[in-house]
XYZ file of C-alpha atoms in Angstrom:
787
model
C 122.046 76.698 153.274
C 125.511 74.346 155.037
C 125.658 71.110 154.257
C 125.791 68.929 156.880
C 128.479 65.935 156.424
C 125.827 62.895 156.908
C 127.710 60.195 155.540
C 128.528 58.646 158.638
C 124.808 58.807 160.125
C 122.936 58.235 157.284
C 122.596 54.178 156.588
C 119.525 54.136 154.510
C 121.178 51.592 152.187
C 121.614 48.917 155.401
C 117.924 48.497 155.410
C 118.018 46.777 152.126
C 120.396 44.084 153.355
C 118.397 42.945 156.866
C 116.039 40.187 157.283
C 112.719 41.037 156.243
C 109.650 40.008 158.790
C 106.726 38.917 157.000
C 104.263 41.537 156.135
C 101.466 42.249 159.036
C 98.490 43.146 156.767
C 96.340 42.208 159.432
C 98.192 44.718 162.027
C 98.025 47.276 158.942
C 94.298 46.724 158.672
C 93.524 47.375 161.748
C 95.649 50.293 162.259
C 94.014 52.531 159.134
C 89.947 51.076 160.064
C 91.012 53.483 163.929
C 92.228 56.213 161.276
C 89.459 56.344 158.434
C 86.440 55.851 161.912
C 89.030 58.823 163.070
C 89.232 60.356 160.023
C 85.326 60.443 159.065
C 84.473 61.894 162.379
C 87.389 64.196 163.933
C 89.948 65.055 161.358
C 91.676 67.353 163.813
C 93.177 64.224 165.902
C 94.108 62.255 163.233
C 97.799 62.413 162.564
C 98.105 62.146 166.336
C 96.325 58.722 166.820
C 98.412 57.920 163.676
C 102.095 58.569 166.131
C 99.852 56.485 169.074
C 99.327 53.750 166.768
C 102.745 53.394 165.558
C 103.981 53.661 169.280
C 101.044 51.520 171.216
C 101.944 48.126 168.071
C 105.494 48.514 169.436
C 106.984 49.848 165.754
C 109.388 52.532 167.797
C 109.940 54.250 171.055
C 108.886 57.154 169.802
C 107.040 58.047 166.101
C 104.846 61.499 165.120
C 104.479 63.495 162.005
C 106.366 66.501 161.026
C 104.636 69.142 158.489
C 106.466 71.923 156.511
C 105.704 75.305 157.130
C 108.794 77.347 154.555
C 111.985 77.034 156.252
C 110.841 75.214 159.469
C 109.127 71.596 160.671
C 106.181 71.563 162.795
C 105.962 68.303 164.844
C 102.410 68.748 164.811
C 102.092 65.431 166.211
C 103.956 63.329 168.840
C 103.657 60.105 170.272
C 106.118 58.135 172.569
C 109.288 59.371 174.881
C 108.901 62.560 172.619
C 105.659 63.480 173.383
C 107.161 66.151 174.954
C 107.893 68.092 171.626
C 104.701 67.768 170.253
C 104.556 71.755 168.898
C 107.832 71.963 168.513
C 109.507 73.878 165.368
C 113.205 72.855 163.768
C 114.504 74.665 160.680
C 113.960 71.846 157.828
C 117.061 72.372 156.042
C 119.115 71.041 159.585
C 117.696 68.246 159.677
C 116.550 65.297 158.764
C 112.631 65.981 157.685
C 114.589 68.470 155.509
C 117.392 66.426 153.959
C 113.870 64.018 153.252
C 112.099 66.205 151.688
C 114.513 67.615 149.581
C 115.592 63.883 148.958
C 112.207 62.434 148.469
C 112.655 59.509 149.353
C 113.046 57.578 152.660
C 116.197 57.549 155.132
C 116.913 55.916 157.924
C 119.596 56.778 159.743
C 121.966 55.694 162.666
C 122.332 58.035 166.560
C 121.279 61.249 164.434
C 121.890 63.395 167.501
C 125.638 63.391 166.220
C 124.949 64.596 162.863
C 121.989 67.420 163.838
C 122.238 68.993 167.136
C 118.916 69.384 167.075
C 117.878 66.318 167.330
C 116.057 66.053 171.234
C 118.419 64.441 173.358
C 116.715 62.304 176.516
C 116.104 59.670 175.927
C 118.300 59.312 172.381
C 117.344 58.411 169.231
C 119.641 54.647 167.789
C 117.938 54.859 164.700
C 115.423 57.308 162.743
C 113.405 55.875 160.149
C 111.403 59.227 158.324
C 109.441 58.712 155.168
C 108.129 61.581 153.281
C 104.569 62.215 151.944
C 103.236 64.357 149.550
C 100.333 66.894 148.598
C 99.210 67.406 144.858
C 102.507 65.533 143.802
C 105.126 67.765 145.999
C 106.899 66.572 149.802
C 104.890 68.159 152.211
C 106.150 66.599 155.413
C 107.194 62.990 156.915
C 106.249 60.413 158.690
C 109.143 58.981 161.218
C 109.387 56.442 164.110
C 112.638 56.286 166.466
C 114.156 53.378 168.181
C 115.713 54.326 170.938
C 117.347 50.537 172.212
C 119.985 49.798 170.224
C 118.779 46.045 169.759
C 116.028 47.450 167.798
C 116.777 47.954 164.607
C 114.422 48.906 161.819
C 114.070 46.646 158.168
C 111.928 46.361 155.861
C 108.732 45.580 157.080
C 109.163 48.546 159.084
C 109.742 50.535 155.698
C 107.081 49.430 153.959
C 104.037 50.131 156.987
C 105.859 53.679 157.239
C 105.229 53.900 153.472
C 101.655 52.814 153.043
C 99.996 55.197 156.484
C 102.446 57.981 155.267
C 99.982 57.893 152.073
C 96.685 58.653 155.073
C 98.654 61.062 156.739
C 98.840 63.257 152.987
C 95.077 62.712 153.136
C 94.750 63.332 156.706
C 96.752 66.592 156.407
C 94.460 67.450 153.183
C 91.548 67.204 155.146
C 93.047 69.399 158.118
C 93.638 72.307 155.978
C 90.015 71.941 154.527
C 88.644 72.009 157.610
C 90.374 74.708 158.931
C 89.185 76.051 155.722
C 85.547 75.618 156.117
C 86.027 77.086 159.847
C 88.113 80.034 158.164
C 85.241 80.502 155.268
C 82.116 80.161 158.060
C 83.691 83.207 160.421
C 84.385 85.092 157.581
C 81.004 84.394 156.485
C 79.334 84.844 159.750
C 81.748 88.177 160.076
C 80.404 89.547 156.700
C 76.922 89.071 157.231
C 76.924 90.266 160.737
C 78.922 93.636 159.748
C 76.236 94.423 157.180
C 73.387 96.999 157.494
C 70.765 94.552 154.876
C 68.946 92.281 156.520
C 70.774 88.709 154.947
C 68.511 85.406 155.459
C 68.850 81.962 153.951
C 65.726 79.823 153.153
C 65.439 76.516 152.934
C 63.484 74.611 150.550
C 59.827 72.639 151.916
C 58.299 69.964 149.078
C 55.347 67.805 149.261
C 55.968 64.184 148.409
C 55.470 65.034 144.575
C 58.664 67.129 144.653
C 57.099 70.658 144.803
C 57.688 73.356 146.645
C 55.395 74.142 149.215
C 57.170 76.592 151.818
C 60.936 77.778 153.051
C 61.853 77.370 156.347
C 64.105 80.000 157.538
C 68.435 78.504 158.071
C 70.161 81.778 158.938
C 69.179 85.159 159.894
C 72.368 88.059 160.384
C 72.063 90.595 163.011
C 69.363 92.627 160.981
C 67.250 90.139 159.663
C 67.246 88.985 163.863
C 66.645 92.403 165.195
C 62.880 92.728 162.461
C 62.355 89.181 162.599
C 63.434 87.420 166.137
C 64.878 84.539 166.704
C 62.996 82.346 163.574
C 65.391 79.989 162.075
C 63.414 76.701 161.580
C 60.393 78.432 161.124
C 58.061 78.525 158.355
C 58.401 81.360 155.959
C 54.572 81.364 155.048
C 53.249 80.813 158.658
C 55.302 83.589 159.693
C 54.822 85.882 156.609
C 52.076 85.161 154.279
C 52.115 87.800 152.951
C 55.092 87.868 150.687
C 52.840 85.433 148.894
C 50.494 88.610 147.658
C 53.412 90.673 147.066
C 55.096 87.620 144.873
C 57.974 87.087 146.598
C 57.116 82.968 147.606
C 56.840 82.297 143.666
C 59.927 84.421 142.750
C 61.560 81.918 146.126
C 59.944 79.493 143.973
C 61.821 79.902 140.075
C 65.229 80.892 141.994
C 65.107 78.008 143.291
C 63.949 76.064 140.226
C 65.779 77.408 137.224
C 68.742 79.202 139.183
C 68.096 82.868 137.889
C 68.761 85.336 140.088
C 66.297 88.026 140.602
C 66.306 91.766 142.155
C 63.540 93.657 143.193
C 61.826 96.350 144.766
C 59.022 95.688 146.830
C 56.457 97.654 148.731
C 55.759 95.714 151.237
C 52.268 96.723 153.719
C 52.144 93.331 155.517
C 52.853 92.056 158.923
C 55.106 93.984 160.823
C 56.459 96.357 157.872
C 55.413 99.182 155.977
C 58.012 100.227 154.090
C 59.877 99.674 150.728
C 62.169 96.975 150.026
C 64.918 96.515 147.494
C 65.430 92.792 147.423
C 67.972 90.513 145.805
C 67.207 86.503 145.843
C 70.104 83.882 144.843
C 69.988 79.838 144.631
C 71.636 78.269 147.792
C 71.483 74.452 147.567
C 68.018 73.925 147.416
C 66.242 76.716 148.933
C 67.452 81.234 148.501
C 69.975 82.907 149.621
C 68.520 86.991 150.251
C 69.578 90.201 150.665
C 67.095 93.007 151.810
C 67.546 96.504 151.912
C 65.378 99.424 153.511
C 64.688 101.909 150.886
C 61.955 103.746 152.283
C 63.535 106.498 152.896
C 64.897 107.072 149.464
C 62.114 106.120 148.033
C 60.491 109.300 149.988
C 63.392 110.951 148.804
C 63.266 110.221 145.295
C 59.513 111.655 145.215
C 60.113 114.672 146.401
C 63.363 115.316 144.455
C 61.030 113.752 141.486
C 58.464 116.582 142.660
C 61.375 119.569 142.909
C 62.823 118.746 140.079
C 59.475 118.769 137.764
C 58.520 122.310 139.201
C 61.906 123.661 138.622
C 62.128 121.366 134.725
C 58.429 123.676 134.316
C 60.360 127.035 135.322
C 63.458 126.212 133.007
C 60.792 125.441 130.323
C 59.882 128.523 130.447
C 62.570 130.226 130.125
C 64.292 128.223 127.919
C 61.198 128.919 125.837
C 62.041 132.182 126.050
C 65.516 132.298 124.905
C 65.042 129.615 122.032
C 62.695 132.002 120.457
C 65.011 134.639 120.774
C 67.141 132.915 119.530
C 65.637 131.476 116.626
C 64.246 135.202 115.809
C 67.746 136.111 115.659
C 69.287 132.421 113.282
C 70.061 132.673 109.803
C 69.085 129.085 109.758
C 65.380 127.938 109.830
C 64.419 126.055 112.989
C 60.946 124.224 113.036
C 58.924 121.690 114.516
C 56.133 119.665 112.771
C 53.250 117.283 114.473
C 54.521 113.557 113.858
C 50.861 112.949 112.818
C 50.293 115.376 110.817
C 53.141 117.045 109.680
C 51.736 120.232 110.338
C 54.049 123.217 110.735
C 53.809 124.325 115.277
C 57.100 126.652 114.852
C 58.944 128.202 112.312
C 61.661 130.877 112.965
C 61.938 134.303 110.591
C 64.480 132.475 108.277
C 61.562 130.586 106.638
C 60.825 132.955 104.502
C 64.268 134.209 103.405
C 65.323 130.480 102.344
C 61.842 129.676 100.437
C 60.075 132.227 99.560
C 57.182 131.335 101.498
C 55.734 133.682 104.221
C 55.619 132.025 107.578
C 52.479 132.470 108.620
C 51.228 130.716 105.194
C 53.412 128.387 105.313
C 51.855 127.620 109.302
C 47.966 127.347 107.825
C 49.310 124.808 104.857
C 48.725 120.985 106.208
C 51.183 118.246 105.568
C 54.146 118.785 103.009
C 52.647 120.344 100.275
C 53.592 123.859 100.028
C 56.809 122.720 101.152
C 57.660 119.886 98.750
C 55.680 122.555 96.345
C 59.470 124.782 96.541
C 61.700 121.365 96.331
C 63.372 120.178 93.398
C 61.263 117.175 91.364
C 64.323 115.393 91.192
C 64.853 115.387 95.403
C 61.363 115.327 96.155
C 61.029 111.676 97.179
C 64.539 111.887 98.752
C 63.316 114.869 101.125
C 59.989 112.992 101.599
C 62.011 109.652 102.853
C 63.790 111.362 105.211
C 61.251 113.401 106.581
C 58.715 109.911 107.131
C 62.470 108.672 108.883
C 62.194 111.267 111.410
C 59.081 110.579 111.852
C 59.238 107.413 112.467
C 61.914 107.995 115.497
C 65.185 107.881 113.333
C 67.496 110.867 113.318
C 68.588 112.116 110.040
C 70.395 114.646 107.705
C 69.673 115.345 104.096
C 70.494 117.638 101.642
C 68.146 118.672 98.570
C 67.381 122.235 96.199
C 65.044 124.276 95.877
C 63.316 126.789 93.608
C 63.475 130.472 95.078
C 60.850 132.564 93.625
C 64.166 135.032 92.748
C 64.274 132.272 89.861
C 67.393 130.601 91.867
C 67.757 127.199 92.733
C 69.432 127.149 96.542
C 71.271 123.573 98.099
C 69.420 123.795 101.441
C 70.724 120.992 103.822
C 68.676 119.310 106.906
C 69.066 118.162 110.219
C 65.665 115.991 111.344
C 64.644 114.680 114.902
C 62.104 113.125 116.669
C 60.783 114.620 119.430
C 59.174 111.876 122.507
C 56.474 112.784 124.850
C 56.161 112.267 128.390
C 55.230 108.782 127.522
C 58.234 107.932 124.489
C 56.036 108.057 121.719
C 57.074 110.553 118.994
C 54.561 113.478 119.282
C 56.787 115.910 117.165
C 59.336 116.211 115.139
C 62.383 119.224 114.888
C 64.522 119.992 112.618
C 66.924 123.061 111.489
C 67.414 123.989 107.675
C 70.691 125.553 106.389
C 70.870 127.104 102.989
C 74.668 125.789 102.039
C 74.574 127.526 98.241
C 77.929 129.047 99.434
C 79.965 126.151 100.441
C 77.922 123.846 97.185
C 79.478 125.886 95.385
C 82.644 126.728 96.111
C 82.864 122.763 96.586
C 82.283 122.596 93.325
C 84.754 125.339 92.444
C 87.196 123.376 94.734
C 86.753 120.304 92.484
C 87.237 121.374 89.366
C 89.913 123.015 90.153
C 91.291 119.536 92.119
C 90.340 118.063 88.855
C 92.090 119.990 86.944
C 95.254 119.937 88.621
C 94.743 115.776 88.866
C 94.620 116.333 85.134
C 97.043 118.272 84.564
C 99.581 116.577 86.688
C 98.480 112.914 85.018
C 98.684 114.144 81.666
C 102.245 115.826 82.866
C 102.928 112.750 84.347
C 103.676 114.590 88.204
C 104.339 112.678 90.935
C 103.078 115.461 94.095
C 103.497 114.522 97.914
C 103.365 116.167 100.819
C 105.117 115.602 104.150
C 104.116 117.201 107.575
C 107.529 116.474 109.001
C 106.075 117.018 112.961
C 104.300 114.287 112.401
C 105.286 112.148 109.715
C 102.799 112.456 108.187
C 102.943 111.722 104.009
C 100.361 112.707 101.569
C 101.319 111.260 97.916
C 99.105 112.420 94.378
C 98.319 108.401 91.989
C 101.313 109.281 89.748
C 103.474 109.761 93.116
C 102.289 105.553 94.014
C 103.131 104.451 90.709
C 106.384 106.207 90.314
C 107.579 104.412 93.901
C 106.682 101.234 92.319
C 103.198 100.225 94.469
C 100.003 100.724 93.019
C 97.441 103.754 94.388
C 96.592 103.457 97.781
C 98.274 100.174 98.508
C 101.158 101.272 100.959
C 100.211 104.384 103.867
C 102.944 106.474 102.191
C 105.594 107.724 104.350
C 109.037 108.965 104.549
C 110.156 105.096 105.273
C 108.151 103.745 102.347
C 109.931 106.612 99.652
C 113.555 105.609 101.505
C 113.347 101.796 100.778
C 112.101 102.454 97.072
C 115.511 103.894 96.201
C 118.025 101.989 94.353
C 119.984 100.708 97.279
C 123.333 102.686 95.278
C 121.104 106.425 95.358
C 119.974 106.064 98.839
C 122.322 107.553 100.812
C 123.130 110.380 98.396
C 119.527 111.264 97.896
C 118.440 111.701 101.202
C 121.989 113.188 102.076
C 120.255 115.987 99.556
C 117.082 115.935 101.275
C 118.783 116.923 104.740
C 120.652 119.222 103.293
C 118.016 121.088 101.380
C 116.049 120.953 105.262
C 119.265 122.284 107.296
C 120.226 124.711 104.874
C 117.013 126.104 103.838
C 117.713 125.577 99.938
C 115.359 123.890 97.320
C 115.601 120.108 96.934
C 116.240 119.278 93.433
C 117.857 115.685 93.007
C 117.601 113.033 90.195
C 118.154 109.220 91.444
C 117.007 105.801 90.256
C 113.828 104.197 92.481
C 113.571 100.641 92.092
C 109.977 98.431 91.920
C 109.309 95.435 93.066
C 109.255 94.015 89.625
C 113.018 94.879 89.163
C 112.882 97.370 87.251
C 114.501 100.684 87.631
C 113.334 103.916 87.153
C 114.522 107.654 86.938
C 112.554 110.303 88.918
C 113.733 113.849 89.284
C 112.163 115.059 92.073
C 111.817 118.639 93.133
C 110.487 120.145 96.909
C 110.903 123.205 99.101
C 110.513 123.137 103.141
C 108.125 125.376 105.234
C 109.232 126.841 108.946
C 107.797 127.579 111.870
C 108.494 130.940 113.963
C 111.273 129.389 115.678
C 113.152 127.909 112.648
C 111.898 124.139 112.622
C 110.726 122.712 109.323
C 107.131 121.942 109.554
C 106.062 120.879 105.979
C 107.873 119.960 102.480
C 105.456 119.746 99.480
C 106.985 118.529 96.282
C 106.833 117.377 92.451
C 108.930 114.456 91.246
C 108.937 113.869 87.277
C 109.533 110.255 85.785
C 112.872 111.062 83.666
C 113.570 107.328 82.840
C 111.983 107.808 78.917
C 114.470 111.019 78.720
C 117.688 108.941 79.923
C 116.286 106.260 77.903
C 116.444 108.649 74.256
C 119.736 109.977 75.651
C 121.146 106.733 76.104
C 119.771 106.024 72.963
C 120.889 108.465 71.103
C 124.795 108.494 72.157
C 124.521 104.875 71.151
C 123.355 105.273 67.760
C 125.925 108.135 67.655
C 128.571 105.739 68.250
C 126.892 103.271 65.776
C 126.858 105.989 62.938
C 130.281 106.596 63.606
C 130.775 102.996 63.196
C 128.789 102.134 60.482
C 130.618 105.028 58.240
C 134.168 104.087 59.503
C 133.474 99.803 58.748
C 131.027 100.518 55.574
C 134.201 102.525 53.725
C 136.616 99.667 54.749
C 134.033 97.092 53.627
C 133.872 99.004 50.138
C 137.271 99.392 50.114
C 137.934 95.290 50.280
C 135.493 95.282 47.881
C 136.735 97.146 44.905
C 140.125 95.533 45.830
C 138.759 92.151 45.577
C 136.286 92.802 42.502
C 139.622 94.426 40.559
C 141.085 91.614 37.929
C 143.134 92.403 35.275
C 141.796 90.237 32.587
C 138.441 92.404 33.476
C 137.545 95.268 31.455
C 136.894 98.734 32.703
C 133.145 98.179 31.838
C 133.132 94.255 33.133
C 135.265 95.798 36.464
C 132.352 98.393 37.307
C 128.853 96.067 36.405
C 130.773 93.124 39.396
C 131.520 96.349 41.448
C 127.731 97.995 41.396
C 126.169 94.780 41.937
C 128.440 94.194 44.938
C 127.864 97.137 45.944
C 123.920 97.681 45.855
C 123.722 93.708 47.346
C 125.588 95.147 50.465
C 123.318 98.865 50.224
C 120.579 96.290 50.355
C 121.818 94.659 53.500
C 121.837 97.931 55.355
C 118.677 98.951 53.948
C 117.195 95.488 55.828
C 119.972 96.215 58.867
C 118.886 99.872 59.481
C 115.726 99.582 60.775
C 117.381 98.545 64.019
C 120.444 98.486 65.410
C 121.361 95.034 65.973
C 117.955 93.910 64.469
C 119.290 91.582 61.661
C 117.631 90.416 58.853
C 115.170 87.943 57.296
C 116.606 85.338 55.624
C 113.657 84.581 52.850
C 113.505 88.582 52.288
C 117.471 88.394 51.682
C 117.120 85.749 48.970
C 114.131 87.727 47.114
C 115.662 90.412 47.355
C 119.171 89.421 45.529
C 116.805 87.253 43.385
C 114.691 89.909 41.999
C 117.434 92.480 41.060
C 118.703 89.739 39.065
C 115.417 89.917 37.038
C 114.876 86.124 37.836
C 111.681 84.338 36.491
C 110.329 83.054 39.972
C 108.652 80.303 38.635
C 111.535 78.806 38.128
C 113.073 79.191 41.300
C 111.475 77.336 44.707
C 112.819 78.654 48.021
C 111.987 76.770 50.789
C 112.623 76.786 55.017
C 111.575 78.171 58.337
C 111.937 81.930 58.909
C 115.242 82.735 59.761
C 116.367 85.795 61.661
C 119.942 86.609 60.857
C 122.396 88.350 62.922
C 124.536 92.169 61.720
C 127.252 90.266 60.748
C 125.676 86.569 59.098
C 123.280 88.681 56.772
C 126.552 91.033 55.457
C 128.562 87.910 54.669
C 125.489 85.961 53.317
C 123.964 88.837 51.071
C 127.535 88.517 49.014
C 127.593 85.485 48.715
C 124.182 84.750 47.736
C 124.552 87.938 45.160
C 127.727 86.265 43.623
C 125.463 82.761 43.467
C 122.973 84.931 41.837
C 125.000 86.737 39.390
C 126.940 83.843 38.410
C 123.775 81.687 37.315
C 122.688 85.217 35.761
C 125.802 84.777 33.481
C 126.364 81.011 32.933
C 124.217 79.089 35.760
C 120.031 78.214 35.719
C 119.113 81.934 34.705
C 121.364 81.568 31.786
C 119.202 78.623 29.810
C 116.004 78.315 29.088
C 115.430 75.067 30.549
C 117.646 75.944 34.431
C 115.971 75.535 37.505
C 117.227 76.880 40.619
C 116.480 75.528 44.596
C 117.401 77.260 47.787
C 116.885 74.682 50.593
C 117.636 75.569 54.218
C 117.666 74.094 58.058
C 117.874 74.736 61.234
C 119.689 72.522 63.600
C 122.020 72.327 67.201
C 125.596 71.210 67.403
C 127.562 71.487 70.307
C 124.602 73.252 72.260
C 124.208 76.095 69.058
C 122.335 76.788 66.546
C 123.171 76.378 63.019
C 121.785 77.447 59.428
C 122.474 74.749 56.904
C 121.433 76.655 53.330
C 122.314 74.772 49.899
C 122.205 76.200 46.658
C 121.593 73.549 43.505
C 121.297 74.516 40.121
C 120.257 72.013 37.269
C 119.242 71.593 33.650
C 122.527 73.751 32.771
C 125.182 72.377 30.583
C 128.178 73.452 32.097
C 131.286 75.037 30.529
C 134.446 73.017 31.951
C 136.505 74.392 29.750
C 136.248 78.016 30.924
C 139.356 78.884 33.064
C 138.803 77.845 37.012
C 140.167 80.076 38.788
C 139.082 81.119 42.233
C 137.425 84.462 41.760
C 135.520 86.826 44.550
C 132.639 84.778 45.098
C 134.529 81.569 45.633
C 136.765 83.297 48.104
C 133.993 84.415 49.607
C 132.011 81.346 50.113
C 134.954 79.062 50.858
C 137.602 81.169 53.324
C 135.868 84.363 54.672
C 132.517 82.186 55.913
C 134.907 80.039 57.648
C 137.303 82.735 59.209
C 134.464 85.444 59.997
C 131.624 83.531 60.659
C 133.298 80.342 62.139
C 131.103 77.875 59.683
C 131.810 76.190 56.669
C 131.548 76.933 53.125
C 131.647 74.303 49.796
C 131.273 74.758 45.471
C 130.495 71.851 43.675
C 131.005 72.145 39.781
C 128.228 69.011 38.899
C 127.420 68.028 35.626
C 124.085 69.990 35.427
C 124.937 73.128 37.267
C 126.794 74.550 40.842
C 125.677 73.336 44.578
C 126.635 75.226 47.032
C 126.459 74.577 50.710
C 126.549 77.024 53.575
C 126.477 76.174 57.649
C 126.708 79.343 59.484
C 126.200 79.351 63.281
C 123.527 81.940 64.071
C 125.800 83.579 67.236
C 125.888 86.898 67.024
C 129.139 88.691 65.669
C 130.847 92.356 65.494
C 129.325 93.845 62.115
C 129.650 96.928 60.736
C 126.828 98.243 62.142
C 128.301 97.267 65.918
C 132.109 97.534 65.233
C 135.273 95.963 64.272
C 137.130 96.296 61.271
C 135.852 93.521 58.435
C 138.264 95.764 55.648
C 140.634 94.528 57.505
C 139.366 90.484 58.314
C 138.581 90.536 54.398
C 141.844 91.748 53.190
C 143.593 88.803 54.972
C 141.277 86.948 52.503
């Protein structure tokens, strides 16, 4: 809406600066009392009285109530000088009332006609005091007073009184709206009732002193009811229509009034002026009932005639149907039968009975009960068959399968459908049934199950994952093994193209999908290998092969295929490649180690025999290490086993040896170096040390500890009971060099040898961190040469 500049006229804040009169509560009470009486008796005139009270009390020269009606305000009540404006409409967006509703707050304006041209100009308003009133928390209109005399200015007491009366205006407006809605509802109800061709009546209960209902009194009738009863409002039901007691209608009225449960019943009423059929609905209304009664006499007559004609037609159709049924039964290869529900005596059998059971129909019809039929049923199936017949006898439909002995010596499979046949009164008079020879179906089913079992066994043994994809509908079927290949439990997810794609390794997904789409487009066989990533993080290699089939328009309809898990083959090929590389490294490096040992074993002071002996011992230690290590690549070797093998090689008496320490698995490089070191120590003990003296003893202890975040092994070799040859040459040999130089250099450890008065003591500190060995690369020959 266009905004209007009201700054000059809006003097709302000034009212707070004007002197206030004392509250006139007596005036307020008189006005409220008069208006309350008016609201109780004549709610439509309350707002007019409210405006008149304000003028009569001298609050203003004009007063009124404006009610919001969409974009317009209706002058619902006006009193005083402006009373000629009653019923006028004024646009809300361009009026003081609209401004007050928008602000939802009182407004005081001076000369409002200067700003709002729609305001009455005769007599002109000097000041306008206007307050909003609310319905359901929303401004719904305004209460206002006008001063036409510039000397009469509104103050805080005027505002207080107007705000109090505005609440009354809201209540009055609510009451007026409800009264109008009630009047509209009443008119609508009367119109609806009068438009109905049914009799509509309202009754009020008549009670005795004990509160018991003893009669009903008419309160309301529509025109259809008046045409039959006349003017009966206020009359007694029992006096006017005593037949309601005989027909139970009076009791129905009482029950509905007392319980509130509605009733809908047909009555054949032949009392007073009535003789016909009526459909009556009864519902409670306050302390009484409201009824709707429809005359259904003609409908009842028509229904009776229709039933008679239907029965005649039914009997004729039944005769024709029985003839057709007999013809159908005689031509059918299935057995159609009917039994008496009580005696189970056959009443009807088709000729196919003799073909299926080998019993003549005439003989079977003479046999009571189930005996002759059950004699043909295989003993293991008899109780099962009897239970189903009894179920049909009890009123339930059933379908069951069983085997029968045929006189030709062959057992046949039969499927029987049995069902109850109720009589006119609803009781089960007969049971009927259809027997089908399903021997061929059972054989085919058995052969199919065997074929499926063979296929399932073959796919499980061959670990084949099969799929069948309906390209048009999107339906997919997976075999059990295919679920497992995708990383799912069998039946865990609904097979789909989306689920298959989701299981492909992200790095292979694009190429795999592209290969599938290319096979579909080019009509070629789909052959592809890809990785499948399972939810547990494992990766499997899958080889898939499939083929599409197409409809007559060349559109792909179906794809079947098979997949096999290549992971083990892939891993075997990878291991073979690694082992080949390892073998190359081993051969090259073992030769380098042998070359280094030969070079370090040579000593100009040795005889050839001593050289050979030392060389054989060291090569033997190296060989024993390889036996321990070649069980698996980088598998390592057990420390205690190395010690025992080396000491046993020296023909040691283990009663003189004490080995003590935890189980330790040595990495390959540590095992190589430590084996050679132990060999040198054992050889030295055999020649000069503990094993060369009758009282000699050897104690080998090892422990594990952590240093700078790494695991370390400490091995202590201590000989005792030895008469040390102090006068021998103390030059540094291969063993000493190996322990004191090679261990620190190659293993980043520490090696120390001390010649004590009763034997040798050697301490080795080695970090158990994997390093390159002759099994995993490196050049130990080059490293040894640097020692």
